[in-house]
mmCIF file of C-alpha atoms and ligand atoms in Angstrom:
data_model
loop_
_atom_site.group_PDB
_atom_site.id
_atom_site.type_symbol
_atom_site.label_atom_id
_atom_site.label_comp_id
_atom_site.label_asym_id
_atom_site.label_seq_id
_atom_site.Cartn_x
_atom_site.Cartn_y
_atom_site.Cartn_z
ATOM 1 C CA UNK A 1 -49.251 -2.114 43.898
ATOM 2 C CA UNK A 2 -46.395 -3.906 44.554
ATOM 3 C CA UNK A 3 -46.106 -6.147 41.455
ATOM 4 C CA UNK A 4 -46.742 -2.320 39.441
ATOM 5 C CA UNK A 5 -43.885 -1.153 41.186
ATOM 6 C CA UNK A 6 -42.087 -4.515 40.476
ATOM 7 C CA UNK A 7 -42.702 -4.115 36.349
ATOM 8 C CA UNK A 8 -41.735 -0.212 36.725
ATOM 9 C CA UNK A 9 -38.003 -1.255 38.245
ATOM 10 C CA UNK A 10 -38.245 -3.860 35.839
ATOM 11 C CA UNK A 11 -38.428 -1.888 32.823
ATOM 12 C CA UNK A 12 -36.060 1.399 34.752
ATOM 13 C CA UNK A 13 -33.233 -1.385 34.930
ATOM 14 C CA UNK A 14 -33.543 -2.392 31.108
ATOM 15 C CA UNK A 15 -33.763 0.592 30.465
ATOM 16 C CA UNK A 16 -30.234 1.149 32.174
ATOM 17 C CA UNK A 17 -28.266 -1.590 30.926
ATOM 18 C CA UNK A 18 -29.134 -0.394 27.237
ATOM 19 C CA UNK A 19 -28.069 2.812 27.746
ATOM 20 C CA UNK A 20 -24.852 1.555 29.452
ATOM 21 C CA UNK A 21 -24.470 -1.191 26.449
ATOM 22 C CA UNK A 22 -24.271 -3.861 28.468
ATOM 23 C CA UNK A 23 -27.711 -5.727 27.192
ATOM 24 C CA UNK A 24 -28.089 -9.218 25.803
ATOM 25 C CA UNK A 25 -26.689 -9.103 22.092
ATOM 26 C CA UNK A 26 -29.074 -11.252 20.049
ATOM 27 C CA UNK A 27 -26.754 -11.882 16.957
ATOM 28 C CA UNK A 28 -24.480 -9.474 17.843
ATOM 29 C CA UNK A 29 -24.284 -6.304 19.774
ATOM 30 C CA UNK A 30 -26.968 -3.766 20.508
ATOM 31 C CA UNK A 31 -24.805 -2.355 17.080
ATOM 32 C CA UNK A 32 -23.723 1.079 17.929
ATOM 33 C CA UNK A 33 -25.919 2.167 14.763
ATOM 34 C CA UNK A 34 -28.852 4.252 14.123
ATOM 35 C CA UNK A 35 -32.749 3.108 13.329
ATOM 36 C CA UNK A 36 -31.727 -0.631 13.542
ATOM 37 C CA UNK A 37 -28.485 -0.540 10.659
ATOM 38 C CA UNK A 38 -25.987 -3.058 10.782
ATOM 39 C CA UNK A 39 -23.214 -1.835 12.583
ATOM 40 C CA UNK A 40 -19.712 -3.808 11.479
ATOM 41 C CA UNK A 41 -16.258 -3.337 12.950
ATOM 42 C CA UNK A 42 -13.627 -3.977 10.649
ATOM 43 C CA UNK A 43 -10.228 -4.451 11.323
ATOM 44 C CA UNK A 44 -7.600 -3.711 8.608
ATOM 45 C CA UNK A 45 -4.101 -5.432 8.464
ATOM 46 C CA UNK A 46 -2.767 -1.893 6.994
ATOM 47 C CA UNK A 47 -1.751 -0.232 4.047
ATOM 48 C CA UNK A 48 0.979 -2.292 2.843
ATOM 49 C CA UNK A 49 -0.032 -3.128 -0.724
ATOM 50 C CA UNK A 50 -1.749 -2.339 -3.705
ATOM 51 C CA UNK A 51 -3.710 -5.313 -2.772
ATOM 52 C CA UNK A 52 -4.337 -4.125 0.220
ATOM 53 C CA UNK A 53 -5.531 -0.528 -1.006
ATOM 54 C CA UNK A 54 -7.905 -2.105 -3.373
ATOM 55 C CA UNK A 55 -9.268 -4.177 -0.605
ATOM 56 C CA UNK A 56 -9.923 -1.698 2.039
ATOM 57 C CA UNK A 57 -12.061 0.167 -0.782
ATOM 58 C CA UNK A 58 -13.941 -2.653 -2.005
ATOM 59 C CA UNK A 59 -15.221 -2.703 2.298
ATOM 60 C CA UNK A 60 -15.745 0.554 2.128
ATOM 61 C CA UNK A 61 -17.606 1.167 -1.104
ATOM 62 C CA UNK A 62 -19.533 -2.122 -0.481
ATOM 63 C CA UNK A 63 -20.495 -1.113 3.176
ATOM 64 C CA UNK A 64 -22.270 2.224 1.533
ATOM 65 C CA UNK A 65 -23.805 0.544 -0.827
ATOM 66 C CA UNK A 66 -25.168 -1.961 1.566
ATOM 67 C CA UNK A 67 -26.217 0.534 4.089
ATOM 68 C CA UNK A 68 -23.852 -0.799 6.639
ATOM 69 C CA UNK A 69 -22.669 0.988 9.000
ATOM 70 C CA UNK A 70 -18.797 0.625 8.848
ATOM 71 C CA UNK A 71 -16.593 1.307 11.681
ATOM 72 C CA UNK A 72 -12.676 0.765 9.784
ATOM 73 C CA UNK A 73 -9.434 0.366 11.665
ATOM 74 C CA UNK A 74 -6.369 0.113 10.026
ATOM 75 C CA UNK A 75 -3.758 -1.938 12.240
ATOM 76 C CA UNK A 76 -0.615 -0.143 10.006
ATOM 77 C CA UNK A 77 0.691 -4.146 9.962
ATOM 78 C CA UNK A 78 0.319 -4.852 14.186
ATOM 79 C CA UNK A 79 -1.154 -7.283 15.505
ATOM 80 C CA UNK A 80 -1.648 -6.132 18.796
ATOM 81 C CA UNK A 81 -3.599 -2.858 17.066
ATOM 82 C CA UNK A 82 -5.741 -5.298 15.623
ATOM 83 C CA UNK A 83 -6.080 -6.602 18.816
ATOM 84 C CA UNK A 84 -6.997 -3.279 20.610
ATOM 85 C CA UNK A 85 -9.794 -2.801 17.692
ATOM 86 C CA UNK A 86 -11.556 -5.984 18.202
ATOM 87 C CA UNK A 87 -11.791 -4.774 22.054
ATOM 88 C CA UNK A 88 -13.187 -1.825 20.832
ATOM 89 C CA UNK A 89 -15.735 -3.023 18.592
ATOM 90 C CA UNK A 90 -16.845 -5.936 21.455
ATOM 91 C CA UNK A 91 -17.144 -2.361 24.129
ATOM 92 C CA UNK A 92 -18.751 -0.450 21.434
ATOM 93 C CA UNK A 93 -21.413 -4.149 20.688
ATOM 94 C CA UNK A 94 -20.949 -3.408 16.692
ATOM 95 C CA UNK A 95 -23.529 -6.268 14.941
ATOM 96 C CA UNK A 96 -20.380 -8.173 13.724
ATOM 97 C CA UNK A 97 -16.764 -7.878 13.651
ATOM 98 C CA UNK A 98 -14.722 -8.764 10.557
ATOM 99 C CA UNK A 99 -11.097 -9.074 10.593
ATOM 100 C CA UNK A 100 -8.454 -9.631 8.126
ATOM 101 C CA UNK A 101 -5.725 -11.573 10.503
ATOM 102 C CA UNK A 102 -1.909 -9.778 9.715
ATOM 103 C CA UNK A 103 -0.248 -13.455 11.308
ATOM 104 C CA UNK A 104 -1.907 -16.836 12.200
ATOM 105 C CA UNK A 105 -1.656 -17.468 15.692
ATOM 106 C CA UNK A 106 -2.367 -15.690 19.009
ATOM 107 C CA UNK A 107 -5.978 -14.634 18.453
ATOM 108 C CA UNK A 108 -7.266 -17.024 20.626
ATOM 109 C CA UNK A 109 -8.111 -14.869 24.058
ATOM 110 C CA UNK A 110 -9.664 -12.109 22.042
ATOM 111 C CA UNK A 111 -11.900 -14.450 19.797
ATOM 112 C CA UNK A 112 -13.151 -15.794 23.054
ATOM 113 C CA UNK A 113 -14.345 -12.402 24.199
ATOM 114 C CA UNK A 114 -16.282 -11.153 21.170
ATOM 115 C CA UNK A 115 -17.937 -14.986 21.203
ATOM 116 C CA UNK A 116 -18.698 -14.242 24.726
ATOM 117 C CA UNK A 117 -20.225 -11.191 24.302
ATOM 118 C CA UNK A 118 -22.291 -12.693 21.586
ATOM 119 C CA UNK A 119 -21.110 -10.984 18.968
ATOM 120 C CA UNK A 120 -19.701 -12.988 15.587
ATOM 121 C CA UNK A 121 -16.993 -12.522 13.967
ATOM 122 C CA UNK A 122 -16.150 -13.675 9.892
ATOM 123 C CA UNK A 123 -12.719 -13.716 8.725
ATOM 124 C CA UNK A 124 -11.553 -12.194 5.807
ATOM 125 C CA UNK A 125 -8.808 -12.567 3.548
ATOM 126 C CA UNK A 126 -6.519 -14.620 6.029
ATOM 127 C CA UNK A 127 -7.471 -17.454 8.052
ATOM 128 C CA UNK A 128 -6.148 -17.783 12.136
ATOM 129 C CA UNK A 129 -4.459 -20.920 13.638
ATOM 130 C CA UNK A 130 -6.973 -21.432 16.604
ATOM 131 C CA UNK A 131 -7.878 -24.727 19.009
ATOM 132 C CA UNK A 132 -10.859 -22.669 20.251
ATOM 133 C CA UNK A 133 -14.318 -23.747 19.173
ATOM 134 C CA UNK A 134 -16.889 -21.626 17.011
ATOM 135 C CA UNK A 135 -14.660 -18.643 17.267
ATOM 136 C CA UNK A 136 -15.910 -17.252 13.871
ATOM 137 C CA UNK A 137 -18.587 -18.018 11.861
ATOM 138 C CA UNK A 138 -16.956 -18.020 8.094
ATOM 139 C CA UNK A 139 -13.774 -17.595 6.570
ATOM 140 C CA UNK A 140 -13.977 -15.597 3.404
ATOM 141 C CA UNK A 141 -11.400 -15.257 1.367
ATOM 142 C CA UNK A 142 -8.451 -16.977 -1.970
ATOM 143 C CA UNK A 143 -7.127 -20.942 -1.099
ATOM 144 C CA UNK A 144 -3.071 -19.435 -1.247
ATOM 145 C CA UNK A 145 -2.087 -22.507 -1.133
ATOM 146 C CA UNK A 146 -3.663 -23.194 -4.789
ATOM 147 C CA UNK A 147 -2.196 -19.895 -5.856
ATOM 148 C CA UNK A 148 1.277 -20.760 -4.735
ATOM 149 C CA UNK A 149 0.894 -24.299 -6.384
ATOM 150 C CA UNK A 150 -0.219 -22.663 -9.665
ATOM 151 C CA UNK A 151 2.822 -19.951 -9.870
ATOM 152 C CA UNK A 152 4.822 -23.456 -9.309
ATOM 153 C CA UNK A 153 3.016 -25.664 -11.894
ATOM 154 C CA UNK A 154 3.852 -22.776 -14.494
ATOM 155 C CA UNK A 155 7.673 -22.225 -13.521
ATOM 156 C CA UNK A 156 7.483 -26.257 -13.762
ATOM 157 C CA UNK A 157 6.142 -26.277 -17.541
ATOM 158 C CA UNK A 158 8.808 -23.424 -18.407
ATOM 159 C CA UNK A 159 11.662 -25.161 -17.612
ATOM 160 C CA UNK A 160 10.066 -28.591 -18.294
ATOM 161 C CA UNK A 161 13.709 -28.809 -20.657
ATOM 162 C CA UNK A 162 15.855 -26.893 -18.742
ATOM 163 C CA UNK A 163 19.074 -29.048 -19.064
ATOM 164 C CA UNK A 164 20.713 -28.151 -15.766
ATOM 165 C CA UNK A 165 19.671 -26.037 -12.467
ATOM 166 C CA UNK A 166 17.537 -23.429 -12.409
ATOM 167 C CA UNK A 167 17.865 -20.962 -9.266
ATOM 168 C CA UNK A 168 15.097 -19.613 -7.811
ATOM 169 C CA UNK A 169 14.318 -16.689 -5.665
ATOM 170 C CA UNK A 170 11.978 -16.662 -3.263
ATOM 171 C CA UNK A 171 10.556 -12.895 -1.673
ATOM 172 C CA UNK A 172 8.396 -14.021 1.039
ATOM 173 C CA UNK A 173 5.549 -11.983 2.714
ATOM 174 C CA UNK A 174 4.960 -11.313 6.289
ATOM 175 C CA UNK A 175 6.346 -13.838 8.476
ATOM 176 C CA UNK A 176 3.311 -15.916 9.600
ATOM 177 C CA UNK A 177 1.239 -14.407 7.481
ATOM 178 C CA UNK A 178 -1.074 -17.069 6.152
ATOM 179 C CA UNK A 179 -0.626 -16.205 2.661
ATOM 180 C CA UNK A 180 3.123 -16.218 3.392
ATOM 181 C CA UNK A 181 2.727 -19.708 4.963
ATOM 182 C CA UNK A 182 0.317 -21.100 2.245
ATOM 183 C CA UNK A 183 1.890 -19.541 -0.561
ATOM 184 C CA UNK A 184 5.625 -20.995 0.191
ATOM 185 C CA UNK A 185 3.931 -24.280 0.801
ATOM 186 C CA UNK A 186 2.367 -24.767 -2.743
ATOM 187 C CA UNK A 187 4.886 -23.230 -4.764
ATOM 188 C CA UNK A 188 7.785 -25.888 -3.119
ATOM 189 C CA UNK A 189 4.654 -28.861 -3.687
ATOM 190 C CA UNK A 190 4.388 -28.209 -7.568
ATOM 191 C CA UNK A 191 7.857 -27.552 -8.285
ATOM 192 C CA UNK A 192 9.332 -30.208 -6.381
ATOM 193 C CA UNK A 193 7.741 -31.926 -9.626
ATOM 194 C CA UNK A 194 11.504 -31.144 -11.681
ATOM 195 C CA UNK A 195 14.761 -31.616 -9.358
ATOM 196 C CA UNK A 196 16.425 -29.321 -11.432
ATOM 197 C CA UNK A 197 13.914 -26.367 -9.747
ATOM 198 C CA UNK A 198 15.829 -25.021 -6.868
ATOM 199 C CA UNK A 199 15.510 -22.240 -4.537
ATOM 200 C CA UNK A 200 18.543 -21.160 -3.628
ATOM 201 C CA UNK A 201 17.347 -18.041 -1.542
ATOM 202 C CA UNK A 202 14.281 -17.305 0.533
ATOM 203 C CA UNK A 203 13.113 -14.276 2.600
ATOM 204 C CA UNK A 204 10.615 -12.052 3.705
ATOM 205 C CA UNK A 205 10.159 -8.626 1.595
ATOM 206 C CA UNK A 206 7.023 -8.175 3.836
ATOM 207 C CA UNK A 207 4.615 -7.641 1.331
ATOM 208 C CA UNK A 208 5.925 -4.310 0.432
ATOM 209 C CA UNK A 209 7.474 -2.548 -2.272
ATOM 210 C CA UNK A 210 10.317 -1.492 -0.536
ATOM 211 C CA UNK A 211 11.009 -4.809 1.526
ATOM 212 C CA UNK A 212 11.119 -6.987 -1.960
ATOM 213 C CA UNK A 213 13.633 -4.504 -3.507
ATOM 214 C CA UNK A 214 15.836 -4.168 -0.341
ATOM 215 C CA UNK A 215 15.697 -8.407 0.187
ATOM 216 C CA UNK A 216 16.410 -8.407 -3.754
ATOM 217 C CA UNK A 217 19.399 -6.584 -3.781
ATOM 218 C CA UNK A 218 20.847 -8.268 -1.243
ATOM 219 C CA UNK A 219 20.169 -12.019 -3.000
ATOM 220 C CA UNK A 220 21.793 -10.293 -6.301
ATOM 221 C CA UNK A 221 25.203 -9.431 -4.150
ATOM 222 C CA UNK A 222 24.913 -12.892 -2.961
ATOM 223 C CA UNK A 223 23.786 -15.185 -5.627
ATOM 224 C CA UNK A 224 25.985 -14.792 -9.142
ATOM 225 C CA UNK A 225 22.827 -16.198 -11.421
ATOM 226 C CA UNK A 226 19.750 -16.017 -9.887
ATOM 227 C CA UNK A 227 16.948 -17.360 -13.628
ATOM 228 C CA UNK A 228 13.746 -16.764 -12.029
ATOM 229 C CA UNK A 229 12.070 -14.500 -8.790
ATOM 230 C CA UNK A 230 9.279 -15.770 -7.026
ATOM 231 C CA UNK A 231 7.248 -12.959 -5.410
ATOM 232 C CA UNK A 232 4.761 -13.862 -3.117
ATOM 233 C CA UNK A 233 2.936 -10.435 -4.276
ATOM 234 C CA UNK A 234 3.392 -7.897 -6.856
ATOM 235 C CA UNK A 235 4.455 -5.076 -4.774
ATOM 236 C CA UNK A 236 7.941 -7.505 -3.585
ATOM 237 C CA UNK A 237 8.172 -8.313 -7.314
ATOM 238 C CA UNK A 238 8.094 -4.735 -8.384
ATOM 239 C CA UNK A 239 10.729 -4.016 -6.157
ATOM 240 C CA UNK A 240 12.725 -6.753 -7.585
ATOM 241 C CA UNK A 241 12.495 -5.417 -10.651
ATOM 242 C CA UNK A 242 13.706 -2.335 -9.520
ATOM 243 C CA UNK A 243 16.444 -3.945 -8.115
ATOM 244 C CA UNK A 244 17.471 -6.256 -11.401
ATOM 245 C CA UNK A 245 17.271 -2.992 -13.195
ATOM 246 C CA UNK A 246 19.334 -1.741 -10.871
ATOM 247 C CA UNK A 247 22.254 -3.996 -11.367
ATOM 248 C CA UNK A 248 22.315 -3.741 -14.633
ATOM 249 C CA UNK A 249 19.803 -6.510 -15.962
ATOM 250 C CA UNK A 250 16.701 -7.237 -17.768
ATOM 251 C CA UNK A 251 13.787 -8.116 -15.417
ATOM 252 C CA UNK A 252 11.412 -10.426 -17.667
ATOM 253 C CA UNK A 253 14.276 -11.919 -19.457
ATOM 254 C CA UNK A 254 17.686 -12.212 -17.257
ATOM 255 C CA UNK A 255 15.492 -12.436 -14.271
ATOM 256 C CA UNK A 256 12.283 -14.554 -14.736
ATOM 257 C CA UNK A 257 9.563 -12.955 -12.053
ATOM 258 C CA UNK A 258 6.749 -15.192 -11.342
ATOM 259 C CA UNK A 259 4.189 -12.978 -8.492
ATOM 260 C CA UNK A 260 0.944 -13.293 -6.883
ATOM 261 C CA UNK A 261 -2.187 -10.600 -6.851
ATOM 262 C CA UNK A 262 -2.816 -9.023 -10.644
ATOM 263 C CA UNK A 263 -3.199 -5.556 -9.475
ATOM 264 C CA UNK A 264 -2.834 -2.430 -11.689
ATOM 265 C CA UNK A 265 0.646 -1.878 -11.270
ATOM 266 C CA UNK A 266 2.056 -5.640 -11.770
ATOM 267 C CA UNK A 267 -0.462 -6.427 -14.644
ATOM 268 C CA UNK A 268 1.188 -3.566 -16.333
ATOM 269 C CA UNK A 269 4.775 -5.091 -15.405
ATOM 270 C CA UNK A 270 2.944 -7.769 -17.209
ATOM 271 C CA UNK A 271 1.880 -6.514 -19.867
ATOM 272 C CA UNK A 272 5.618 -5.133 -20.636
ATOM 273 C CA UNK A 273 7.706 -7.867 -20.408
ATOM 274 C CA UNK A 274 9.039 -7.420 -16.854
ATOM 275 C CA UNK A 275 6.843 -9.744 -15.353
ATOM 276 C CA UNK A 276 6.240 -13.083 -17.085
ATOM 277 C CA UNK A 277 3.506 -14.672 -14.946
ATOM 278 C CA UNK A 278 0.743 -13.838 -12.213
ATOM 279 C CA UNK A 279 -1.562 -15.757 -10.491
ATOM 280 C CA UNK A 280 -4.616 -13.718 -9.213
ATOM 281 C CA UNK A 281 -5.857 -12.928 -5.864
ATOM 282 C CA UNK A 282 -9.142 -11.184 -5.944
ATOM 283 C CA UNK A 283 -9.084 -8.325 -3.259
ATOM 284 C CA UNK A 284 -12.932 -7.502 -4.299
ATOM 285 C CA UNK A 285 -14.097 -9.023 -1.061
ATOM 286 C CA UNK A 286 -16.372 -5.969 0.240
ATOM 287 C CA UNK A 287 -20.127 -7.174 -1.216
ATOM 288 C CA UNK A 288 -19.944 -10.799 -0.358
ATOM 289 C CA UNK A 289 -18.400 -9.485 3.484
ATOM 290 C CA UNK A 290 -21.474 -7.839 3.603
ATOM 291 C CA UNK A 291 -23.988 -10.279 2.428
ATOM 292 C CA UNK A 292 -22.416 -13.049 4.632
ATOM 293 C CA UNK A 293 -22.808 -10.182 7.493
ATOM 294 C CA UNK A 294 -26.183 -9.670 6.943
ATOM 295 C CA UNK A 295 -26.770 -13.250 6.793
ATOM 296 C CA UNK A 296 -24.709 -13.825 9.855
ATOM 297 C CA UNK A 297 -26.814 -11.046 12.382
ATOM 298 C CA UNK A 298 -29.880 -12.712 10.857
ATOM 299 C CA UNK A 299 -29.119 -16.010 12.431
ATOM 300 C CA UNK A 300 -29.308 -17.694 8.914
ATOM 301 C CA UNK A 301 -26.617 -20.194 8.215
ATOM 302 C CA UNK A 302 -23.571 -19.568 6.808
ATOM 303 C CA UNK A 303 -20.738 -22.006 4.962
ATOM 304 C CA UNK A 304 -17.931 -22.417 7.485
ATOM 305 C CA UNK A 305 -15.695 -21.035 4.393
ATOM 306 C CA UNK A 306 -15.880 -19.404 0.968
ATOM 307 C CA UNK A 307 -13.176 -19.565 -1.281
ATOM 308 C CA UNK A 308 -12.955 -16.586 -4.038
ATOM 309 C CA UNK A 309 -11.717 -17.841 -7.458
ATOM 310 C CA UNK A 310 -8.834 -16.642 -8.668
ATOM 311 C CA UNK A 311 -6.966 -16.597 -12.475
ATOM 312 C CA UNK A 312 -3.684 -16.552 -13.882
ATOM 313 C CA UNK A 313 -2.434 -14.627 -16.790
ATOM 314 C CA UNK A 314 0.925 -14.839 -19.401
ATOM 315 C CA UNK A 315 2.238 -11.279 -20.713
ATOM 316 C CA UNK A 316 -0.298 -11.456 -23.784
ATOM 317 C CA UNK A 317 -2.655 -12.096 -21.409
ATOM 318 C CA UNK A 318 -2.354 -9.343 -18.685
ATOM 319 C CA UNK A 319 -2.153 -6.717 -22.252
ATOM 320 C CA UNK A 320 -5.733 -8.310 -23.256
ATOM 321 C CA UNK A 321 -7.278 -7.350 -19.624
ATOM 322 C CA UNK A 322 -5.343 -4.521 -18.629
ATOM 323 C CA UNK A 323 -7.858 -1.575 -19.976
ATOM 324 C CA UNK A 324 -11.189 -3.236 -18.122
ATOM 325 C CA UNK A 325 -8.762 -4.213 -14.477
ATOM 326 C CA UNK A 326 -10.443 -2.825 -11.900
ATOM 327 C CA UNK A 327 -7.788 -2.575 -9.350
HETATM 328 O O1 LIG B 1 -3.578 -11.491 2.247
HETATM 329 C C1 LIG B 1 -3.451 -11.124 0.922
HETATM 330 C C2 LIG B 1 -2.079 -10.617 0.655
HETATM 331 O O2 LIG B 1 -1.793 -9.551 1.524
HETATM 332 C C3 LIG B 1 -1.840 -10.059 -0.721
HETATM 333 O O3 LIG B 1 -1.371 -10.990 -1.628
HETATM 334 C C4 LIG B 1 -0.752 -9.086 -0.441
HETATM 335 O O4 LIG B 1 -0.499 -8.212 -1.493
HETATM 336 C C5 LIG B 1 -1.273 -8.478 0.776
HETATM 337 O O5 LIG B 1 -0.543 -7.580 1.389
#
């Protein structure tokens, strides 16, 4: 009788604790999902560029398609939003939480509390600065520093005979942003290849449209003859080319503008003799999130990283692709 009543508290008290969400979270969380779906909480950095919009639908559409259940925060560029959403997800026990990092460093406390709770976590996009161990399972996402090296090797075999100094430009993204960290790092490696190749300026735009024209104007005002931009991503260089047109010059030809991303709108710039070089960075991360995901909750192993391949393309080029682009 007693051991009865023993299995009946036994099985009120699991009972309990799942209905709370406070079980054991084999591979994750108890997921916050119906009949046994993969539940995923993903935190957005924001809206800030047509990168950025591409990417958040590529989750999305790939999360339907992969019958995951998707819960999507957008951070709108904080990181202590993104902060508050991984809390969220960790009290909600989602399967797995994904996260596209807006800055490096500081994500150490709340990594520790999703790994405590046993749920894992794969970075997307951006990679975090971390001495903690196992944090996250994968990192997904471009090698910046390669993409910042090959914007550099091609400003390097443009003004291979440039017979004095050339002054670059430099529109940074988001300060400690690991693309902005990455990016600035390969570009300076490959063109430190010519002495002539000198930036003269260099400062954040952000990421945003608005940021590279405002940062753009102000290096115009400053600089007499600026030969060639550097835009860490097409929306800054966009803006820059608002703001060369702006004082009176020809962006693609006065202005050299070198960028990073090959969305819609820069491909076009592209395509028109504004821009005269882009290295890609693939935003269409959604399906492999979600296969890595799946593969993740399953307990099946994982690489520690996964770099996307990128390309490059010349104004001819960006013309040739720009009817099949999918972002
Ligand atoms: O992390 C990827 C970068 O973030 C993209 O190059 C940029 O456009 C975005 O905002």
């Amino acid at each position: 009788m007693i051991g009865i009543l023993k299995a009946a508290a036994a099985i009120a008290s699991v009972g309990l604790l799942a209905a709370c969400g406070s079980g054991p979270a084999p591979g994750g969380g108890s997921g916050g999902g119906d009949g046994g779906q993969l539940t995923m909480g993903f935190s957005q950095v924001g809206a800030e560029s047509g990168w950025r919009t591409a990417n958040t639908k590529s989750i999305q559409d790939a999360a339907a398609a992969a019958g995951v259940n998707l819960k999507f925060s957008d951070a709108g560029g904080e990181q202590e939003n993104q902060i508050s959403a991984i809390r969220s997800f960790v009290q909600q026990r989602v399967n797995v939480i994904a996260f596209s990092p807006v800055v490096r460093t500081g994500w150490d406390a709340v990594l520790l509390e999703a790994k405590n709770a046993g749920i894992p976590v794969i970075l997307t996009d951006r990679a975090v600065d971390t001495q903690e161990k196992d944090v996250y399972k994968t990192f997904l996402g471009a090698d910046f520093v390669e993409e910042g090296r090959r914007a550099g090797d091609w400003v390097v075999k443009q003004y291979a005979s440039a017979p004095g100094p050339v002054n670059i430009v430099q529109l940074e993204g988001t300060t400690g942003a690991d693309p902005a960290i990455e990016r600035k790092t390969g570009f300076a490696d490959a063109i430190a290849a010519n002495p002539n190749l000198r930036v003269i300026a260099s400062q954040s735009g952000d990421f945003t449209r608005s940021g590279g024209k405002q940062v753009m104007e102000a290096f115009l005002k400053a600089n007499p003859k600026i030969d060639l931009v550097f835009a860490q991503n097409d929306d800054m260089g966009l803006g820059a080319m608002e703001a060369i047109e702006a004082a009176g010059l020809t962006p693609g030809k006065d202005v050299q503008i070198v960028a990073v991303d090959a969305t819609h709108d820069g491909m076009q710039a592209l395509a028109d003799g504004k821009f005269n070089y882009i290295v890609e960075c693939n935003p269409l991360l959604g399906p492999q999130l979600m296969d890595l995901a799946k593969k993740v909750v399953a307990g099946e192993p994982v690489p520690p990283r996964v770099v996307t391949p990128d390309e490059a393309f010349d104004q001819q080029q960006a013309a040739a692709v720009l009817p099949d682009r999918k972002y």
